[in-house]
Coordinates of C-alpha atoms in Angstrom, one line a residue:
Chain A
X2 CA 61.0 88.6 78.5
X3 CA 58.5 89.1 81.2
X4 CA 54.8 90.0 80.1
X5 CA 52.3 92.6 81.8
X6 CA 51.3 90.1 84.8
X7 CA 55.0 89.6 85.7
X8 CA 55.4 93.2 85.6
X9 CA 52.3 93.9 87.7
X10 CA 53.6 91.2 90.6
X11 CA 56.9 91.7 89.9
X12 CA 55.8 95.7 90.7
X13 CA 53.9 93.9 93.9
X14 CA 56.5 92.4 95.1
X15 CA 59.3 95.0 94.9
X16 CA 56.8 96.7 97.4
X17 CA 56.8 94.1 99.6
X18 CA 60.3 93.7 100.0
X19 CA 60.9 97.8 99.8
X20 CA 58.4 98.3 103.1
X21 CA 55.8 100.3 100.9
X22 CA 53.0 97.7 99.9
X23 CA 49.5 98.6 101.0
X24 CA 47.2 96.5 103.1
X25 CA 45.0 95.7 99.9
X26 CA 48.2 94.8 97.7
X27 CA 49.3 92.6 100.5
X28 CA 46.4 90.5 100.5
X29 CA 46.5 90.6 97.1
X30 CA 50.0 89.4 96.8
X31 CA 49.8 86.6 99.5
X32 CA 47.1 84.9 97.4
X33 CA 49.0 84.5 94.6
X34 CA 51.9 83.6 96.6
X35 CA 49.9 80.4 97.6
X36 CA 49.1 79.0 94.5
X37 CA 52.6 80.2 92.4
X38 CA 55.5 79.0 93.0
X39 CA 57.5 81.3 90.2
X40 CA 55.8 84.4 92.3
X41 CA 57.5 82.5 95.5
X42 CA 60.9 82.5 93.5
X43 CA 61.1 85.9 92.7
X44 CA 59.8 86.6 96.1
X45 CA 63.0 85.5 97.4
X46 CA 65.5 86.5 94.6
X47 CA 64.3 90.0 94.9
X48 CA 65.2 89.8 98.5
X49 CA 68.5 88.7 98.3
X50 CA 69.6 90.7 95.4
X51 CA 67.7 94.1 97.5
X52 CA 69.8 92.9 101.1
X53 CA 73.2 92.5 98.6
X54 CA 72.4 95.5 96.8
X55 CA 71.9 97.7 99.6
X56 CA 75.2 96.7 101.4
X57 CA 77.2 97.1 97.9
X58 CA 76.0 100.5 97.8
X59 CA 76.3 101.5 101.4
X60 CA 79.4 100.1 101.2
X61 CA 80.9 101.9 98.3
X62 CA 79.0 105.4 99.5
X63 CA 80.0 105.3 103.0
X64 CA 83.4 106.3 102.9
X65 CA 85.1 109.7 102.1
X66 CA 84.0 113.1 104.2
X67 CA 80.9 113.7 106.2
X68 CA 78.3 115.6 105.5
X69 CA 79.8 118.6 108.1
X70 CA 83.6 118.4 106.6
X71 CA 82.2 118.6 103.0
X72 CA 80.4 121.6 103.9
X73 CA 82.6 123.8 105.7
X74 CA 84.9 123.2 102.9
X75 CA 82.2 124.9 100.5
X76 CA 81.7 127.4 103.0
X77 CA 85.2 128.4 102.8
X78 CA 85.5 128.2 98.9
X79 CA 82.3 130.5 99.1
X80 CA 84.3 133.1 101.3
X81 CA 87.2 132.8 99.5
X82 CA 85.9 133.1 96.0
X83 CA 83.4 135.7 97.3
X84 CA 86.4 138.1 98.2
X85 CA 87.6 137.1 95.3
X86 CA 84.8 138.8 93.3
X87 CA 84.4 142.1 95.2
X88 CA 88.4 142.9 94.7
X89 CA 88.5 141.5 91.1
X90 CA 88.5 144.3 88.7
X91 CA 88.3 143.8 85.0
X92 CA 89.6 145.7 81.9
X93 CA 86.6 147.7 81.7
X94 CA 86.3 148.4 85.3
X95 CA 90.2 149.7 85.5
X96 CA 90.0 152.1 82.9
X97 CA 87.0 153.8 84.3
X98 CA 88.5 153.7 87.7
X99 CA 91.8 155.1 85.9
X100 CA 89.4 157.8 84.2
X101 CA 87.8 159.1 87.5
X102 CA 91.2 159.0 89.3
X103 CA 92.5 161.3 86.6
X104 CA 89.6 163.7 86.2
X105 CA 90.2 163.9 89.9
X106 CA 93.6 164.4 89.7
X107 CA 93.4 166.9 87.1
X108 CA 90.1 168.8 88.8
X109 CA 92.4 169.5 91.7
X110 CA 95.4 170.7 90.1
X111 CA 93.3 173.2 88.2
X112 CA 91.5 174.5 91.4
X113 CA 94.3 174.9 92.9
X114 CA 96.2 176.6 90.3
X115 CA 93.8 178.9 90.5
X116 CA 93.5 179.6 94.1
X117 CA 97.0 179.8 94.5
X118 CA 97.0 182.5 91.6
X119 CA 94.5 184.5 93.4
X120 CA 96.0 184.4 97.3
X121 CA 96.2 187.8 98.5
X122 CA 99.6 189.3 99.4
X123 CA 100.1 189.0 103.1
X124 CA 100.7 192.8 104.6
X125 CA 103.3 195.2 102.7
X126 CA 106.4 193.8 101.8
X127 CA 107.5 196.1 99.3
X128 CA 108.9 198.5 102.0
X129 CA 112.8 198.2 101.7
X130 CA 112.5 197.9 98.2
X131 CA 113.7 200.4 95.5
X132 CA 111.5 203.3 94.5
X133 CA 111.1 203.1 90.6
X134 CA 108.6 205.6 89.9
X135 CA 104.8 205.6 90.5
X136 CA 101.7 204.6 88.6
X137 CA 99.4 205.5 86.2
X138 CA 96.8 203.1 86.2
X139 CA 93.4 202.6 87.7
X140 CA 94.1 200.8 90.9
X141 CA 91.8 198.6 93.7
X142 CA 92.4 198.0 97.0
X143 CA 94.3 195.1 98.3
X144 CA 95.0 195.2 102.1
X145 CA 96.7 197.8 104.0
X146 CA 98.9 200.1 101.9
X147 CA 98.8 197.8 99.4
X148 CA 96.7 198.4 95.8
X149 CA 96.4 196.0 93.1
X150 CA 96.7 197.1 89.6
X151 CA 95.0 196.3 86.5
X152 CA 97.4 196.7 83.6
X153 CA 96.2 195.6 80.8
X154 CA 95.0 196.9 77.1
X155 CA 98.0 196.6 74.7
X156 CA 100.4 196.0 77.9
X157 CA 102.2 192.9 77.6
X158 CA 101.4 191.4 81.2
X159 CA 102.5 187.8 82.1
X160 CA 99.3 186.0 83.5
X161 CA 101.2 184.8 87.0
X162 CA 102.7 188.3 88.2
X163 CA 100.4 191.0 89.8
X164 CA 101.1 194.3 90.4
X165 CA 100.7 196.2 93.5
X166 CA 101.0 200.2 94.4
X167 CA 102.3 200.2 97.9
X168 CA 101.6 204.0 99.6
X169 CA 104.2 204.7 102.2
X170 CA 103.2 206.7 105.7
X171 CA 105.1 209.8 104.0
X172 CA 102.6 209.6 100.7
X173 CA 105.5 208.0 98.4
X174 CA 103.9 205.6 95.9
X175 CA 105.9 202.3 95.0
X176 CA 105.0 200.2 92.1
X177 CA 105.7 196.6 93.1
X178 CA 105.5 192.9 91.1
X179 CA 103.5 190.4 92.9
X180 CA 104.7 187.0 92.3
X181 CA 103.5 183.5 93.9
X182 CA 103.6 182.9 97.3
X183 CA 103.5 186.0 98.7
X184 CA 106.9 187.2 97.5
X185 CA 107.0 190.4 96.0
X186 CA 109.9 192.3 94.1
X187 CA 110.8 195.8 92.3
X188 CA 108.8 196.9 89.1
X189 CA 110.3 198.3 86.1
X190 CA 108.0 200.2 85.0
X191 CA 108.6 203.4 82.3
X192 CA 105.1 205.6 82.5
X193 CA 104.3 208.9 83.6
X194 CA 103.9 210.0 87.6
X195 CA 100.5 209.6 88.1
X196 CA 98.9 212.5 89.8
X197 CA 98.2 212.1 93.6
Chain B
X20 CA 62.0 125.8 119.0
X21 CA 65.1 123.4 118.3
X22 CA 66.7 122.9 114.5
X23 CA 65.8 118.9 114.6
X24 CA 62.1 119.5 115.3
X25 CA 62.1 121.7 112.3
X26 CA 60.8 121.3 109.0
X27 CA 62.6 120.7 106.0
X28 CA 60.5 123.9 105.0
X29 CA 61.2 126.1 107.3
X30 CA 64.9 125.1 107.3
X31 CA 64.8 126.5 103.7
X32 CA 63.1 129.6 104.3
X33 CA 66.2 130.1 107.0
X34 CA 68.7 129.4 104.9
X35 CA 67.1 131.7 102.3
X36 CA 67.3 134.0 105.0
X37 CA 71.5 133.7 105.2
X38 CA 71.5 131.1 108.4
X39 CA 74.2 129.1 107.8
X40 CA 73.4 125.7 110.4
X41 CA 69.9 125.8 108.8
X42 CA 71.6 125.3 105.3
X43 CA 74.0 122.5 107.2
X44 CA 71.2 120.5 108.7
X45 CA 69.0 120.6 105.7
X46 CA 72.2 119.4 103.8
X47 CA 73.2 116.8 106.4
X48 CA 69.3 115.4 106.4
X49 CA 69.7 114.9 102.9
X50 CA 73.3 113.8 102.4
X51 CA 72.7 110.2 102.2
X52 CA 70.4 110.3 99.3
X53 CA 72.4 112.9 97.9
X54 CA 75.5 111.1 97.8
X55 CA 73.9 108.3 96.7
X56 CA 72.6 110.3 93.5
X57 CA 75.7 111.9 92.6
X58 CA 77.4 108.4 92.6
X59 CA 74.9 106.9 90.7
X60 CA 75.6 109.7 87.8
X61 CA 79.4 109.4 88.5
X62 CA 78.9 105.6 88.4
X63 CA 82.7 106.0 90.6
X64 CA 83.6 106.8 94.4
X65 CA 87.0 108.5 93.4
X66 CA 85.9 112.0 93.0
X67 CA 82.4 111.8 95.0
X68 CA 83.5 114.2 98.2
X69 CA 84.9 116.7 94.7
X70 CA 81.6 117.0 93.0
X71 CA 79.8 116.7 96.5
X72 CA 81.7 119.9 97.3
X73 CA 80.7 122.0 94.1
X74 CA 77.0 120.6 94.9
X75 CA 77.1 121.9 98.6
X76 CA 79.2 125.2 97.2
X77 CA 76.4 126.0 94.3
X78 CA 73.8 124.9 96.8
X79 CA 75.4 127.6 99.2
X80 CA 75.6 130.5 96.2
X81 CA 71.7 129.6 94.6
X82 CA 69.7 129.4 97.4
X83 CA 68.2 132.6 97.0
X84 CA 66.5 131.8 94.0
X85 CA 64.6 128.5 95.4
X86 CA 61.2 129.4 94.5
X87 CA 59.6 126.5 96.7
X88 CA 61.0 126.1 100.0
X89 CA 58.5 123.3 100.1
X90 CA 59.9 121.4 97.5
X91 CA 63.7 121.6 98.6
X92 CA 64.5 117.9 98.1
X93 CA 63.6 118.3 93.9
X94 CA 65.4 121.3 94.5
X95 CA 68.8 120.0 95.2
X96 CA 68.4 116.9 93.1
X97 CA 68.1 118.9 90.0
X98 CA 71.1 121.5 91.5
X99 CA 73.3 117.9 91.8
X100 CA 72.3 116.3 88.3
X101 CA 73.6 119.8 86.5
X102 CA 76.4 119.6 88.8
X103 CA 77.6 116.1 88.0
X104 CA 77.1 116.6 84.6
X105 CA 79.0 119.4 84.5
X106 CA 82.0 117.7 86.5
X107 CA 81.3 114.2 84.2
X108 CA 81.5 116.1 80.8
X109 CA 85.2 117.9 82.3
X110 CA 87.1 114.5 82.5
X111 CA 86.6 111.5 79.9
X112 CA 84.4 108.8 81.3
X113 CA 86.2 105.7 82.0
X114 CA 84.3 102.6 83.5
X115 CA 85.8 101.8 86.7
X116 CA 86.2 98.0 87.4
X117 CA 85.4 97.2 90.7
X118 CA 87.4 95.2 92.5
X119 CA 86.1 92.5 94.6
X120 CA 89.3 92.9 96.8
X121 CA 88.1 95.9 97.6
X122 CA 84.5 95.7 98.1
X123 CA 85.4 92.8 100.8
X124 CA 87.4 95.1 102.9
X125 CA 84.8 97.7 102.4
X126 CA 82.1 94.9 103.6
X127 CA 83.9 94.6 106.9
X128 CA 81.4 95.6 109.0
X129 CA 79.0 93.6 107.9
X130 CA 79.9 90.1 107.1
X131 CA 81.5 87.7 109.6
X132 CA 82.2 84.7 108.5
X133 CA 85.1 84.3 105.8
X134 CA 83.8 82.0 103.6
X135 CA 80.7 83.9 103.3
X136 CA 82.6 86.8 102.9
X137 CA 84.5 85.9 100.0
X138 CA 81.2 84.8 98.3
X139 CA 79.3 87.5 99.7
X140 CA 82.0 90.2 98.5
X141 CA 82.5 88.3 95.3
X142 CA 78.4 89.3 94.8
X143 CA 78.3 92.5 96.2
X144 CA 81.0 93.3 93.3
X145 CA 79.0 91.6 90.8
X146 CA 76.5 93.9 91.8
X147 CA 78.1 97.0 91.5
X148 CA 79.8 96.4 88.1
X149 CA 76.4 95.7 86.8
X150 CA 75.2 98.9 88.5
X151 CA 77.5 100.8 86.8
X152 CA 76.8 99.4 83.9
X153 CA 73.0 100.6 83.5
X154 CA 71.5 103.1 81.9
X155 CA 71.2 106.2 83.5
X156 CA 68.1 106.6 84.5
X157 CA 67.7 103.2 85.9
X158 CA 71.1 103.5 87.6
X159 CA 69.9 106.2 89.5
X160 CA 66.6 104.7 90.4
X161 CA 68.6 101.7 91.6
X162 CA 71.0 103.7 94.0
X163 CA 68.3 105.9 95.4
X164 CA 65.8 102.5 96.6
X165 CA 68.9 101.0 97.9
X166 CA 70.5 103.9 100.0
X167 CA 67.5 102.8 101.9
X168 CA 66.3 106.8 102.6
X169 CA 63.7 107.8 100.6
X170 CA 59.8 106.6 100.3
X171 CA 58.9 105.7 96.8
X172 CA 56.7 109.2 96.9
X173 CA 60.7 110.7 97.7
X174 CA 62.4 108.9 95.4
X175 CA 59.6 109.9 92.7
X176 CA 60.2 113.8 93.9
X177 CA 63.9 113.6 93.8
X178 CA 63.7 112.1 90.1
X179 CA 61.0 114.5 89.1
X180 CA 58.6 111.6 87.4
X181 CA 55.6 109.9 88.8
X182 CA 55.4 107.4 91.2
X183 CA 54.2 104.9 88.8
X184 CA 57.1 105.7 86.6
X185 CA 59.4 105.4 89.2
X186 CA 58.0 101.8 90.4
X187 CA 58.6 100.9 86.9
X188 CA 62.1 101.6 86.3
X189 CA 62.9 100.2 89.4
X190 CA 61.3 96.8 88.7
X191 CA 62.9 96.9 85.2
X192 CA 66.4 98.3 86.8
X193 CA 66.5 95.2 89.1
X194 CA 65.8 92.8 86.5
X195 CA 68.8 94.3 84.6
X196 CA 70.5 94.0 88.0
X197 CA 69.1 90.5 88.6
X198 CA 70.2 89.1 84.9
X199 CA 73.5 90.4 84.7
X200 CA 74.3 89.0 88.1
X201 CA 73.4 85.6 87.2
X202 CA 74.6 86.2 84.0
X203 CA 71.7 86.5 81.8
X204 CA 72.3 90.1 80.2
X205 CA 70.0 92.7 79.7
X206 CA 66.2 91.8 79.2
X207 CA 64.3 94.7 79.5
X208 CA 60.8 96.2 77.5
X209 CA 61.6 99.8 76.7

């Protein structure tokens, strides 16, 4: 068991033998060098064992990858595992990207539900069709010869038919069923003339 | 100005900065040291370029939140520890026995004559078992003054103690050394 002198020159000499003893310390050192011989003893034993260390160590370090392989493999896991996290979606994240998809979805079937229900008739192409009998109803003008009708009150109207009165060049009035996409088809229709 | 006339500084502000050969060089600069650390935790060479890798890869993801470009060298010590730790408490610790075989084929470059080199790789083995055989804390301090990199001031930086507590566990480290080489066992004042 070493006592607080050893460990002060012990402490001396490891800074000899390390490189990092100062001038003063030196001087120090080298006088009790001279007059003991145990301080001598280390001296050397703590050279040899810090020369054998060093090669052990260098020894069993020095091998495997450099400094540049062991890196660029990092690098690479970095890429890697950074793609990773920008196209990794969790539970929580895929049900509100399911959520907005479908309030997307759904937004655009109503809007165009309804502008499809509202697309004007293109020009009048009720002309070859049957004469039924003309309307009494207020009317509003589509396009052309064309009027749209508003039935409603107590009439029993389906929501995707409109109903048009087409005027002829002659004067004739022709009630006529607007249904989607443009395609139009006779009315029946049971009411009264309506007075031109 | 040229990376090598750099700063270890500077080089961190750049790599802060997303320059990836400033992050290289500062790593390469340090790498002995480094490797010496993270073998002196691992107490093993098997899986040292493994847990070298996670150290470079987290080094690579946290640089960013280095507060003190300055202080770098602390910074990556402590970065290494966690990650050693975190690869040592994964598997279950075994002590490797080191073979003297294979620390003389190791020694190749620097022993010549075969007689010596039987004794010499005989010692050297010696040496290492009792290395890896310390505790921790001296194990490391061991390692880092014989990688033969670092100033005592470094060393003392790299540990995170003071100087003087460094010197210390070095003396008493070597003494373990020392004694279990010559087969005296451990005689140390804690």
């Amino acid at each position: 068991m070493m006592n607080e002198t050893n460990d002060w020159l012990e402490i001396l000499i490891g800074k000899l033998v390390d490189g990092e003893i100062s001038p003063a310390e030196r001087k120090l050192l080298e006088r009790e060098l001279e007059t003991n011989s145990q301080a001598r003893e280390l001296l050397e034993q703590l050279r040899s064992l810090r020369q054998q260390s060093c090669q052990a160590i260098a020894a069993e370090v020095s091998g495997g990858a450099s400094a540049e392989e062991v890196f660029g493999r990092a690098w690479q896991q970095n890429t890697k595992s950074t793609y990773r996290r920008v196209f990794r979606f969790d539970g929580r994240m895929r049900f509100a990207i399911g959520l907005a998809a479908g309030l997307i979805l759904g937004l655009g079937l109503h809007f165009a539900a309804v502008w499809s229900s509202k697309a004007p008739v293109q020009g009048p192409v009720a002309k070859d069709t049957e004469v039924v009998t003309t309307v009494r109803a207020p009317v509003d003008r589509v396009s052309g010869g064309i009027q749209r009708v508003n039935v409603g009150g107590s009439h029993p109207v389906t929501g995707e038919v409109d109903w048009y009165v087409y005027t002829s060049p002659s004067g004739e009035q022709y009630l006529v069923e607007g249904v989607r996409e443009g395609l139009v088809r006779t009315a029946d229709y049971r009411g009264k003339p309506r007075p031109m | 100005m040229e990376m090598t006339a750099q700063n270890e500084s500077a080089l961190a502000c750049a790599a802060q900065r997303g320059d990836k050969e400033a992050l290289q060089l500062l790593l390469k600069r340090n790498w002995g040291w480094l490797k010496g650390l993270v073998y002196s935790v691992l107490a093993d060479t098997q899986e040292l370029d493994d847990v070298l890798q996670e150290v470079c890869l987290r080094v690579i993801t946290r640089i960013h939140t280095l507060r003190e470009p300055e202080r770098f060298r602390a910074w990556l010590a402590t970065v290494a520890r966690r990650e050693v730790l975190k690869h040592y408490r994964r598997r279950t610790h075994e002590k490797v026995q080191v073979d003297p075989g294979t620390i003389s084929l190791k020694l190749d470059g620097y022993i010549r004559d075969p007689l010596q080199d039987v004794e010499k790789s005989e010692l050297c083995g010696r040496i290492l078992e009792a290395v890896t055989t310390l505790p921790e804390k001296y194990r490391e301090v061991f390692v880092l003054a014989h990688t033969g990199e670092l100033t005592y001031a470094e060393m003392a930086e790299v540990l995170d103690v003071p100087v003087t507590t460094m010197q210390i566990r070095l003396v008493r480290a070597r003494r373990m050394v020392q004694n279990q080489v010559i087969g005296k066992g451990y005689q140390v004042n804690e």
